[in-house]
Every structure is written in C-alpha cells, then in structure tokens.
Coordinates of C-alpha atoms and ligand atoms in Angstrom, one line a residue:
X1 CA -17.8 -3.9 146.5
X2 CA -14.3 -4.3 148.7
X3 CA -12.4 -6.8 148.8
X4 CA -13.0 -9.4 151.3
X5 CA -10.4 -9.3 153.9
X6 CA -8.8 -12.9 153.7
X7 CA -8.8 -13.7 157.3
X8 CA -8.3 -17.8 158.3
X9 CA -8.6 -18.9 161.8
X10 CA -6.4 -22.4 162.1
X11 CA -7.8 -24.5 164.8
X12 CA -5.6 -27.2 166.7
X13 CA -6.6 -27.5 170.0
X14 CA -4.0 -30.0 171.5
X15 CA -1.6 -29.5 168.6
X16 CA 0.2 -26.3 169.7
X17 CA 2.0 -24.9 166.5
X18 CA 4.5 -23.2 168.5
X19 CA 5.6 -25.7 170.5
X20 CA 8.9 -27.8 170.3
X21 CA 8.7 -31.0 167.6
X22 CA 9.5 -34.1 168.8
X23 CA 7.7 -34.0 171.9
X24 CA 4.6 -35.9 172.7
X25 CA 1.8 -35.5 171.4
X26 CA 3.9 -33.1 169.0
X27 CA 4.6 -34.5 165.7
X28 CA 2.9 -33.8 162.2
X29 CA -0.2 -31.7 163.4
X30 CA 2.2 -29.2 164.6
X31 CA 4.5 -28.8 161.8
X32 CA 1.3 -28.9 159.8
X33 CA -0.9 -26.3 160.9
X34 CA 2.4 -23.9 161.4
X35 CA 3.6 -25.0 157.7
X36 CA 0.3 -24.0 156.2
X37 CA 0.1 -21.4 158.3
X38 CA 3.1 -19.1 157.7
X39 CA 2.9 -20.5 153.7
X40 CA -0.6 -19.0 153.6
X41 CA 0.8 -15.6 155.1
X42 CA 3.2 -15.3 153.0
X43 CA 2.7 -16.4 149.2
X44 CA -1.3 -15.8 149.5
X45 CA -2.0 -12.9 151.2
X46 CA -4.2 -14.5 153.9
X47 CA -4.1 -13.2 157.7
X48 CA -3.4 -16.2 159.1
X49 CA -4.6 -16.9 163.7
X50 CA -3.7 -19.9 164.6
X51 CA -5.6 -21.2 167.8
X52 CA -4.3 -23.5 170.3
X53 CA -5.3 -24.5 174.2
X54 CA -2.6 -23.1 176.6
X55 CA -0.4 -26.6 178.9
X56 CA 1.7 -24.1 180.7
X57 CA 0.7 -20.5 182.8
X58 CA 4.2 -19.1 181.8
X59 CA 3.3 -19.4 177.5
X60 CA 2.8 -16.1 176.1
X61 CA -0.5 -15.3 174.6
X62 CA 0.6 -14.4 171.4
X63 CA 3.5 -15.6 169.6
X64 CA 3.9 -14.0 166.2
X65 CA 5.8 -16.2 163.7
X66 CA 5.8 -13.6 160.3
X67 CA 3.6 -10.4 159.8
X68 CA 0.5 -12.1 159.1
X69 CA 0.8 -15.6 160.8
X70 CA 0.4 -15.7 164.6
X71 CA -0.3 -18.5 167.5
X72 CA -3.0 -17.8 170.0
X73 CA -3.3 -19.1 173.0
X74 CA -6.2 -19.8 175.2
X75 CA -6.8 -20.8 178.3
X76 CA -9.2 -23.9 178.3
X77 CA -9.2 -26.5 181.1
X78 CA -5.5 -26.3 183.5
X79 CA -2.5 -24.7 182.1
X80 CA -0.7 -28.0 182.0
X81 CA -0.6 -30.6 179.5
X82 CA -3.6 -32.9 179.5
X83 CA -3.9 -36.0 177.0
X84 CA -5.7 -35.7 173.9
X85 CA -8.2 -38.5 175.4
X86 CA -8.8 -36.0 178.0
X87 CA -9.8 -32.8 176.4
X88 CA -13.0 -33.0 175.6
X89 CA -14.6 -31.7 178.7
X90 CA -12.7 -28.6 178.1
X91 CA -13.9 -27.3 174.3
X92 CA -16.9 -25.8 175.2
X93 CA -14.8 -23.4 177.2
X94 CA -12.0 -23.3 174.4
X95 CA -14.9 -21.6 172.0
X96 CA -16.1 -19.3 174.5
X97 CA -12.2 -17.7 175.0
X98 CA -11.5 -18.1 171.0
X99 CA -14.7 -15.7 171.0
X100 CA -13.8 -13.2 173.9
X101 CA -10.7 -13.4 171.7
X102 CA -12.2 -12.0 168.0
X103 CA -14.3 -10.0 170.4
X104 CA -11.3 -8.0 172.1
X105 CA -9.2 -7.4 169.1
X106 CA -12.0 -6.5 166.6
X107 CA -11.2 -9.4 164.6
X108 CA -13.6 -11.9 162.6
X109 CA -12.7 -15.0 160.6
X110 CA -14.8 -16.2 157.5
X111 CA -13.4 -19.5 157.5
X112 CA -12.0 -21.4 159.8
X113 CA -9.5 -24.8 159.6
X114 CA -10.1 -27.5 162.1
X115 CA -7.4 -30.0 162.8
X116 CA -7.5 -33.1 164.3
X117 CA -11.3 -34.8 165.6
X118 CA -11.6 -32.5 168.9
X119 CA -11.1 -29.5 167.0
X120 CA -13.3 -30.7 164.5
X121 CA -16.1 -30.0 167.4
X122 CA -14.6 -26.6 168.4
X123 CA -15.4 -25.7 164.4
X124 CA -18.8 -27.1 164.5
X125 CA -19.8 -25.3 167.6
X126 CA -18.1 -21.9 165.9
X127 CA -20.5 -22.9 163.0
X128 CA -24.2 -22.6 165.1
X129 CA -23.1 -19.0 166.2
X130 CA -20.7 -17.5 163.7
X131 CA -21.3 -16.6 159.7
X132 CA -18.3 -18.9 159.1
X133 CA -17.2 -22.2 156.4
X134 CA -15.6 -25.0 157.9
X135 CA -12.7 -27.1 156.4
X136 CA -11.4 -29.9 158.4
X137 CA -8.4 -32.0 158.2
X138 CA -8.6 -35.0 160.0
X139 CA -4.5 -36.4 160.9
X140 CA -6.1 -39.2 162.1
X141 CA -9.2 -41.5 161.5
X142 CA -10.5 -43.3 164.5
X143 CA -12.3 -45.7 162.4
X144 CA -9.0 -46.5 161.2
X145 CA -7.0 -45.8 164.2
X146 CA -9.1 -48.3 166.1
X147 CA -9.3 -51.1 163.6
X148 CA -5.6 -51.1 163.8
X149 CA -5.8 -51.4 167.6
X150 CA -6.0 -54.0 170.4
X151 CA -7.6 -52.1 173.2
X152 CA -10.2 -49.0 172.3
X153 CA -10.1 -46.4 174.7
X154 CA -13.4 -45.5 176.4
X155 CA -14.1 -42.1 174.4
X156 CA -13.8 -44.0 171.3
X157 CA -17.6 -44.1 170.4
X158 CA -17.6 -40.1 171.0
X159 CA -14.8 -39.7 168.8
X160 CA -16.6 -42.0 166.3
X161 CA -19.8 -39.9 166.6
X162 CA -18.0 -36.2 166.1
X163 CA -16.1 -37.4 163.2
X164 CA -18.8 -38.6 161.3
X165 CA -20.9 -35.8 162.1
X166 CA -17.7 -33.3 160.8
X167 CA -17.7 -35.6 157.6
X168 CA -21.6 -35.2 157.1
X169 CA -21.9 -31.3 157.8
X170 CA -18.8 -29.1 157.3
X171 CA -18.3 -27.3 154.4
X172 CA -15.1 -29.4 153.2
X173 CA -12.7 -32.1 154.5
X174 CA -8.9 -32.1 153.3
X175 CA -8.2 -35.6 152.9
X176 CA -4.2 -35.5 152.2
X177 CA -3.9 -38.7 150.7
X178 CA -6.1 -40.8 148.1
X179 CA -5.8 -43.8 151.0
X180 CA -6.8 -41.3 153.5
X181 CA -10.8 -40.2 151.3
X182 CA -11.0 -43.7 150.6
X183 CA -10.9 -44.4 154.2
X184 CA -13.2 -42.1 155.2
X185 CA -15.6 -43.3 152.9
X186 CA -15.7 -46.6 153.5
X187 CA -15.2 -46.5 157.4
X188 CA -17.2 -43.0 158.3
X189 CA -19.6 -42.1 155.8
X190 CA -20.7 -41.8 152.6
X191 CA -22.2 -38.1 152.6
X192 CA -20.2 -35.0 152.6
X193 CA -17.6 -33.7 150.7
X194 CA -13.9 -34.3 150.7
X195 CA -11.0 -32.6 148.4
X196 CA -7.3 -34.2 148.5
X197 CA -4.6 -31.7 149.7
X198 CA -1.6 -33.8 150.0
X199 CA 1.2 -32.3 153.1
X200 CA 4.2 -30.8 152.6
X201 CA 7.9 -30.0 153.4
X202 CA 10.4 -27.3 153.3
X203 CA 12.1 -28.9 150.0
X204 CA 15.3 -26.7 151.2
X205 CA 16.2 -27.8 154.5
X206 CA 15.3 -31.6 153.7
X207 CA 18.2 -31.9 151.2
X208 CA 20.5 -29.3 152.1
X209 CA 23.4 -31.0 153.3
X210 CA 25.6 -33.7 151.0
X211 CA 25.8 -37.0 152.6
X212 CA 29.2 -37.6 152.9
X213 CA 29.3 -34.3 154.9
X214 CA 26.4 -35.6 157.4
X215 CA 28.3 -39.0 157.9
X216 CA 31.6 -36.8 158.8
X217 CA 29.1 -34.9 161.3
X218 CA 27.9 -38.1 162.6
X219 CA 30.7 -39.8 162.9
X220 CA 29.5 -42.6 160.5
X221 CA 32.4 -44.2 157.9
X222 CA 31.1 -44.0 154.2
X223 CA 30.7 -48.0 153.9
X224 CA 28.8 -48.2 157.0
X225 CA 25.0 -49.0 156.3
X226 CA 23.0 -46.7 158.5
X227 CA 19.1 -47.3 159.1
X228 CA 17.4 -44.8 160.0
X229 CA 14.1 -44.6 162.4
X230 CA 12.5 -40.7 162.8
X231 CA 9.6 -40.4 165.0
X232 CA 7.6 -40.2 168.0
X233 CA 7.9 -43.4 170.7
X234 CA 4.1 -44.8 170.0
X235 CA 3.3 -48.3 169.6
X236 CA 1.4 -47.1 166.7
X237 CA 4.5 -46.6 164.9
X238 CA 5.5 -50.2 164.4
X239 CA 9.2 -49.5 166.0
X240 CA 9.5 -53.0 167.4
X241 CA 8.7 -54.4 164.1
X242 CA 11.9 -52.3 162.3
X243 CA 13.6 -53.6 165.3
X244 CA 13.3 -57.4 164.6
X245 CA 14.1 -57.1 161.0
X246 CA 17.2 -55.5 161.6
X247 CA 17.9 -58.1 164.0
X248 CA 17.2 -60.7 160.8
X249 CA 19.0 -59.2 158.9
X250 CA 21.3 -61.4 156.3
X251 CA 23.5 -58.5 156.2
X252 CA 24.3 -58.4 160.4
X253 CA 28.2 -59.5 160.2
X254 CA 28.4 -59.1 156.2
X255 CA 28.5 -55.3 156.2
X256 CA 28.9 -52.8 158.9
X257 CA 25.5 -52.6 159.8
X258 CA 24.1 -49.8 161.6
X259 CA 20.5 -48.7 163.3
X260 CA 20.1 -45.4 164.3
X261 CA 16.7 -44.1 166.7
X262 CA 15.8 -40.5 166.3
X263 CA 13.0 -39.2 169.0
X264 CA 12.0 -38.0 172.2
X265 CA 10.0 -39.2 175.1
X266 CA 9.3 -37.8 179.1
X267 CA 10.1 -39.5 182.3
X268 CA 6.7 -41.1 183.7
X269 CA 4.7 -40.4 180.4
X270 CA 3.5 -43.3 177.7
X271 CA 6.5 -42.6 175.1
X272 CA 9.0 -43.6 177.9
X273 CA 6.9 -47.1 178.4
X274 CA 7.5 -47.1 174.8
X275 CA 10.7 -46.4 174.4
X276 CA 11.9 -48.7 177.9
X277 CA 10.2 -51.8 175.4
X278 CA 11.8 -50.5 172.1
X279 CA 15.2 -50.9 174.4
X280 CA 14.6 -54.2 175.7
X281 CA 13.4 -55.5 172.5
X282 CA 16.4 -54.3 170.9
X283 CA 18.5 -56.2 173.7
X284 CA 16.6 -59.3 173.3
X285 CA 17.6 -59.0 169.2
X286 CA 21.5 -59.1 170.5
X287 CA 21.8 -55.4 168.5
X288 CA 22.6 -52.9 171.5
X289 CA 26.2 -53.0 169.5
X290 CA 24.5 -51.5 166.4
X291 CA 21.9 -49.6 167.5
X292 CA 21.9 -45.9 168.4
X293 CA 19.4 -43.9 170.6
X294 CA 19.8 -40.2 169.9
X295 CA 16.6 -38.4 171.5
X296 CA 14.9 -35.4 169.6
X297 CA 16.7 -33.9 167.0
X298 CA 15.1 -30.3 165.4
X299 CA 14.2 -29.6 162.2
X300 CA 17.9 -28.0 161.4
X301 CA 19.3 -30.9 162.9
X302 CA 17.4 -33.5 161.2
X303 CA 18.1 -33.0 157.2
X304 CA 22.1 -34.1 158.5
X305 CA 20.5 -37.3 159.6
X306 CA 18.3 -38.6 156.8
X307 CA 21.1 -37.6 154.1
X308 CA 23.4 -39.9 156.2
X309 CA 21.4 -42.7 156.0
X310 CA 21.3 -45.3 153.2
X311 CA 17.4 -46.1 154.0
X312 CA 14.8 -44.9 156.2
X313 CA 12.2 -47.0 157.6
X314 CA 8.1 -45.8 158.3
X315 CA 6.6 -49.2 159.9
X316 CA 3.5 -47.4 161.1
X317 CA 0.8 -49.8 161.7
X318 CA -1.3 -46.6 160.5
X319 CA -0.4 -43.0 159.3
X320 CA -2.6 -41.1 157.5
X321 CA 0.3 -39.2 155.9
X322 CA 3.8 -39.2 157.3
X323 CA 5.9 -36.4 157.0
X324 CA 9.3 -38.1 158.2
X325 CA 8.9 -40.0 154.8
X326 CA 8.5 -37.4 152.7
X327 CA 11.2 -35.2 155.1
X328 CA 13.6 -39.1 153.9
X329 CA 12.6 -38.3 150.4
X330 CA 13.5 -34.3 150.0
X331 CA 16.6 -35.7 151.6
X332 CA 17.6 -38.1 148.9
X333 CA 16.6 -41.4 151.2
X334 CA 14.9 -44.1 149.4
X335 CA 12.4 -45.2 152.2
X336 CA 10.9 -48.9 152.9
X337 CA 7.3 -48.4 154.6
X338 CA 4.4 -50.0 155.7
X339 CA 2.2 -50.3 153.3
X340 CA -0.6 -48.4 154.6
X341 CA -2.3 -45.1 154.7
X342 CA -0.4 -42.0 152.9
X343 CA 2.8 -44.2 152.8
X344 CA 0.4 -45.9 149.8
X345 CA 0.9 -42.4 148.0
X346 CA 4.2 -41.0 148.7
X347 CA 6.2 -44.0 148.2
X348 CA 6.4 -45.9 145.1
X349 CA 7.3 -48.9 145.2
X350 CA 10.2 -50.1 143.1
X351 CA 11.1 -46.3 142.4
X352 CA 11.3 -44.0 145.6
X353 CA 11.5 -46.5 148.1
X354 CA 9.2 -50.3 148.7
X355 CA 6.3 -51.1 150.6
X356 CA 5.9 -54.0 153.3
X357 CA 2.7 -55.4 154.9
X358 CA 2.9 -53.7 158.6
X359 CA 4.0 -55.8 161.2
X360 CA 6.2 -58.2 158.7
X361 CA 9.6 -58.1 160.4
X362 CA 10.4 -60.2 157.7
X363 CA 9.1 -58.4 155.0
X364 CA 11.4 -55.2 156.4
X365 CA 14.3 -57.3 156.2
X366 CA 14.3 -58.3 153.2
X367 CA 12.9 -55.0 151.7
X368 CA 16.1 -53.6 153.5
X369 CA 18.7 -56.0 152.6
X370 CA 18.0 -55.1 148.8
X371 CA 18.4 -51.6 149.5
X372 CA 21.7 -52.0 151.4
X373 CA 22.7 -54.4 149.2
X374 CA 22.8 -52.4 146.0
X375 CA 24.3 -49.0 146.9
X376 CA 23.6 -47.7 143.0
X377 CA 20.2 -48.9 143.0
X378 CA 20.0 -47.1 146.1
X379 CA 21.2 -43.7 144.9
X380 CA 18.6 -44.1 141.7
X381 CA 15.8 -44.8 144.4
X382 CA 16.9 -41.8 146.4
X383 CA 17.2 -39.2 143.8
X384 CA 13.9 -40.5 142.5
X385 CA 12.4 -39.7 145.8
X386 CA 13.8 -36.7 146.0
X387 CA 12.4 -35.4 142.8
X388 CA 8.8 -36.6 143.5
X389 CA 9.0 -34.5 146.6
X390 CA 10.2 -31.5 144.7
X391 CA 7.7 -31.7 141.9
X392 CA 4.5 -32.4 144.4
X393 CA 5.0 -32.1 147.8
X394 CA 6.0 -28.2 148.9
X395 CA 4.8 -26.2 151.4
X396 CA 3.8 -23.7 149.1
X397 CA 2.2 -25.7 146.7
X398 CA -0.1 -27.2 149.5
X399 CA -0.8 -23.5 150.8
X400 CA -1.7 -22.5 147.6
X401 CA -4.4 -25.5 146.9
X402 CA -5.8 -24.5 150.4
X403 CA -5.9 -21.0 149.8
X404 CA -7.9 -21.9 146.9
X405 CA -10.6 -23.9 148.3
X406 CA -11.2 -21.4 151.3
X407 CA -11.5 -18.7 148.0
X408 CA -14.3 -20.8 146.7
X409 CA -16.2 -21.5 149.6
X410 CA -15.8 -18.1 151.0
X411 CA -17.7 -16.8 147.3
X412 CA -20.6 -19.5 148.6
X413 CA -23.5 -18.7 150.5
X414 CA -23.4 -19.9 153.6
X415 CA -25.1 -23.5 154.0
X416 CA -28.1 -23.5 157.1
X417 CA -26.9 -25.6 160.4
X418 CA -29.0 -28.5 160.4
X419 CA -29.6 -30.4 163.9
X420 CA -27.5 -28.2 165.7
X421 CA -27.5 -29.8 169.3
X422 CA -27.1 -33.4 168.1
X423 CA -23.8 -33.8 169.4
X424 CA -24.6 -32.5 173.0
X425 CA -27.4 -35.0 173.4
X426 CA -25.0 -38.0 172.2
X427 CA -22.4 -36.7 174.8
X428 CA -22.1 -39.8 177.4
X429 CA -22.6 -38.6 180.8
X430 CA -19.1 -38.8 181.6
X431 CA -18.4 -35.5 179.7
X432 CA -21.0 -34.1 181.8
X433 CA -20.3 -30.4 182.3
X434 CA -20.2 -30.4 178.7
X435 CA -23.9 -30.6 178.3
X436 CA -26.0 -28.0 176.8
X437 CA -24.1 -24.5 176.2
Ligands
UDP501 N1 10.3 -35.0 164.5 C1 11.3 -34.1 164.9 N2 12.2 -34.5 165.8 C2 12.3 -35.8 166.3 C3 11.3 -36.7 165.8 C4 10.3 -36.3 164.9 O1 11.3 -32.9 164.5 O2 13.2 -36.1 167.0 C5 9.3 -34.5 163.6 C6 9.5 -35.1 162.2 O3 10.5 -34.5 161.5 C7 8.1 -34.9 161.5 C8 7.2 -35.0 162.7 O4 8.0 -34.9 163.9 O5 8.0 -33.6 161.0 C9 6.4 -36.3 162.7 O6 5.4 -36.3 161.8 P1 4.7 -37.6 161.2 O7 3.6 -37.1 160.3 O8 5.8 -38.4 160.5 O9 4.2 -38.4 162.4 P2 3.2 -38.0 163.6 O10 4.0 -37.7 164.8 O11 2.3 -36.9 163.1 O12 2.4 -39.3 163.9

C-alpha cells in the first residue's frame, strides 16, 4: 500500500500566522500555529497549509514560509480587520473558500488542526463533509476566560456551547498545560479526549545575546535593576497590577530601580484604552521617572530585552500558557508570575522564577524585591530557567509530539458525526445568516 501523504491543514481563522507579532489580536496564536507549522515541515516531513481569514485586500494569497509550510488566505467576511467577537457570522463562508481552495489545487488534508474556539467550528463543519480527524488547541477557555471577568460579552453562551461541543466530539484536544486539561474538565466537560502538548520556543534566539551586551544596547548601567513587562495591552494581562507593586516597592530610592513596557497598541482600538490607563496608573504611582514605554519590539529584537532584565513579570489574571515566560526563561530571566494557568507549569517556584496570587500588587512586590535583592540567587533562578526551557520546551520537540498524535489518529478509522446540525439550531438569531448551510 503507499504511503499516506502526510498533509496537515492548520486552521486559525482570526490568528493570521503571517502577520506582524505584537499587534492586536496578534500574540501567542500566531507564533504558535507558524512555530508548529514550519517545525512540522521541516523535522517531520508533513506538508504543512496553514489557513487564515484575509483583514486587508492588498495581502497576498499565498505566502510561503519554507518548502512545505505555507499561509493561506481566504477571503471570509470584509478584507479588513474585524474583532474576534465578531467573526462568527463569517465561518460558514470561511469553509466554503478553504474548500474551493483544496478543490482548485488538487489538494486534500486528512487531518486538520483547529486553533482558538471559532476555528474550532470551522473544523467541525470540515468534519460533516470531509473524511478528516480533528485536533484542536484551545489558547483560551471561555469558561475560564469569563470566570476571571467582570462583564461577559453577549456571544459568550455561543462560545460556551462550540467549545464544549469541540471537547465532546473531535478526535483530540491539545491541552498545553496540566492547568489548562484540568480546566477543561472541570469547567467544560467531562467526555472527550484531551492529550498535553506543552508550547514552545526557538531555544536559540531566546538566549542569544549576553546580558551585559543587551544593557550596553539599551543603554541600561549593570547595577540598574530593570523589570521587565512583554505583552499585548489587555486588561486581561494584569499590567496595572505589576504597575502598583513597582510603585511599592521597598527598593524605589534604595537601588536604581527600573520598569521597562514592551508592546504595541492602535490609535482608536481597545489596547490604546489600555495602554492610556496603564499610563495614568503609572502617573498616579509617582514612577513616570522609572518607567519606560517602548512599543512592539520583534522577535530579533526581543531576546536583547529579556537578557537585560534582572526579572520579568507575567501578572495575567489568566493565560492558558504564556510564551513571553518561557521566551524570559530561554533568556536566562528568572520570572515572577501569577499563579495561574500554564504559568502553574512553566514556572517553578523557588527554582525558575515564584508565583503570586493575580491581582496582589503586594504579593508582586515582594516576590520582586527578593529577586532584585539577591543578584546571585538571581542568576541561579535564571540559569535554572533557562535549562528547563532547553530540556522541555522546543519547538521541535512540540512538533514532534504533534506529529505523532496526527500519525495515530490518521492509522484510526474514522469515528461517525453524531448530531451534526446541533450547533446551527443553538445559533441565537443574532448570527442569523449563519443558519442552516
Ligand atoms: N510579542 C512580541 N512583541 C511585543 C510584544 C509581544 O513579539 O512587542 C510576542 C511575545 O514575544 C510572545 C507573544 O507576543 O511570543 C505573546 O504570547 P503570549 O502567549 O505570552 O500571550 P498572548 O498574546 O497569546 O495572550
């Protein structure tokens, strides 16, 4: 018999895996799927289409990235960006052009990767009319998400609904933490079946450069104490809390103290609400002196930035995984995080980094103070971090797991579609045009 040809289709509808990092709505999805993606093309074997809806007419439709790892674009809804909140109405057309797609170029996929909750439904819709398995990585739980949250949004109870259908039905979910299954059981639903993949990073750009080098690039003096935020502008992200503990600090006016803000936001769009209130807040502390704004930084500019800092703080009221930490760690940067989510996995306490209840300014502070305060403690927690990283947290060692499962289930018979319109009859009205298709 031949050989199957190893063909994945990555789906991530609003996370475009070509697009610029550091932009909203672009963080860890993107680096993700286009991680895995050019990983799996390259050490495995696999022909690797990656899917994504098109936010501007002047994209091309094809970008390829490496011989066997390309980004598709297709045109679902207006070529402009839309919030995620807002996509919905526009999947049904986004699997119609992914299968005009295979259609035109010959091509079929036998299993497809779905990222993120609205791409979950792209993949289950594929799964009614295509011989195909489903794996599904979630980046986010709403269950989760909202618990954490003071005001649900209105599509909430649809979100709810699609990801505990995905949970129930798909062939298998990547949880890439511990926290993250555990979650998922509790919260969504006990049926289905979930394997841990953790995320990964490029171990040789995170770690590249020596600190004292990155401090001469920065211009910051070797006894300065730098803290270091990386990350989108979301009031998810607990920014105002890393802002208060820095502001009570014991160390402000001991040592030179030093807070430095790495990420992006857009006139007239949500991260710039967040960002005006991180600024303010920081006013209100009395640390505009000490604190640094630098807007989006790249991936080659980034690894100068964690090596130059003496501690890099996650106070995410929620992340499923978190790759700036494990980006810190490669880099030799102890990190003090919330104690939530995939932070719970990647960061041990007392070893690579410590743990705070979110929210706990005060809990930050100190958790900081004893990391600035003990510079060779500091190294030991760094180079501790930066080991664990090494030893469990690559690229290729997460492509490899992957390409694994997607063997397995690809050597499976296929399993029968049970309830197939269920989700179209739970749609509220308000997705309408959705309906039956
Ligand atoms: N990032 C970046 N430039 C910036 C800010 C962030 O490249 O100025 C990247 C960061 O390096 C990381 C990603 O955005 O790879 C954020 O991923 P994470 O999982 O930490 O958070 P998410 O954005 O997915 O919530």
């Amino acid at each position: 018999m031949a050989a199957m040809p190893r063909r994945v289709a990555l789906i991530s509808v609003h996370g475009d895996p070509d697009v610029e990092i550091g932009k909203e709505e672009a963080g860890g999805q993107n680096i993700y799927v286009r991680r895995v993606g050019e990983a799996l093309a390259e050490q495995e074997g696999w022909q690797v289409d990656m899917f994504t809806r098109r936010v501007n007419p002047s994209q091309p439709e094809i970008v390829q990235h490496t011989p066997n790892c390309r980004t598709i674009r297709l045109t679902a809804g207006p070529a402009k960006f839309v919030p995620r909140d807002e996509i919905f109405e526009y999947l049904p057309q986004f699997v119609r052009e992914l299968q005009t797609f295979q259609r035109k170029h010959g091509r079929s996929h036998r299993v497809i990767h779905t990222n993120y909750w609205l791409s979950s439904w792209v993949g289950m819709r594929l799964r009614e009319l295509q011989p195909i398995k489903q794996v599904h990585t979630y980046h986010s739980v709403g269950a989760v998400k909202f618990a954490a949250m003071d005001v649900i949004p209105p599509a909430a109870h649809m979100r709810l609904d699609v990801e505990k259908r995905c949970l129930e039905t798909v062939d298998r979910v990547v949880a890439t933490s511990p926290q993250e299954q555990q979650d998922l059981r509790d919260l969504v639903s006990s049926q289905g079946e979930i394997e841990i993949i953790p995320c990964g990073t490029d171990i040789e750009n995170f770690g590249s450069v020596p600190r004292l080098r990155a401090r001469e690039e920065l211009g910051i003096a070797p006894e300065t104490r730098l803290v270091l935020y990386v990350g989108r502008f979301d009031p998810r992200k607990g920014i105002d809390t890393l802002v208060r503990a820095v502001g009570r600090s014991k160390l402000r006016g001991v040592v030179d103290l030093r807070l430095m803000i790495v990420g992006g936001y857009h006139a007239g769009e949500s991260d710039e609400k967040e960002y005006l209130r991180i600024k303010s807040m920081v006013q209100r502390m009395g640390i505009e002196d000490i604190t640094t704004f630098t807007g989006s930084r790249t991936h080659e500019e980034l690894p100068t930035y964690y090596a130059a800092a003496d501690v890099c703080v996650v106070p995410s009221h929620y992340e499923p995984f978190g790759l700036v930490t494990i980006e810190a760690m490669a880099s030799g940067t102890p990190v003090v995080g919330s104690d939530v989510g995939g932070l719970k996995f990647t960061v041990v306490p007392e070893q690579t980094g410590l743990l705070c209840p979110p929210r706990n300014a005060e809990a930050f502070a100190q958790a900081i103070d004893r990391i600035l305060a003990h510079p060779t403690w500091r190294n030991e927690l760094g180079q501790a971090a930066r080991n664990r990283i090494v030893s469990e947290f690559s690229w290729n060692g997460a492509a490899a797991h992957l390409s694994d499962l997607y063997l397995r289930l690809m050597s499976e018979p296929l399993a029968p579609v049970e309830h197939p319109l269920h989700i179209c009859h739970s749609m509220p009205t308000s997705w309408g045009s959705v309906g039956h298709f």
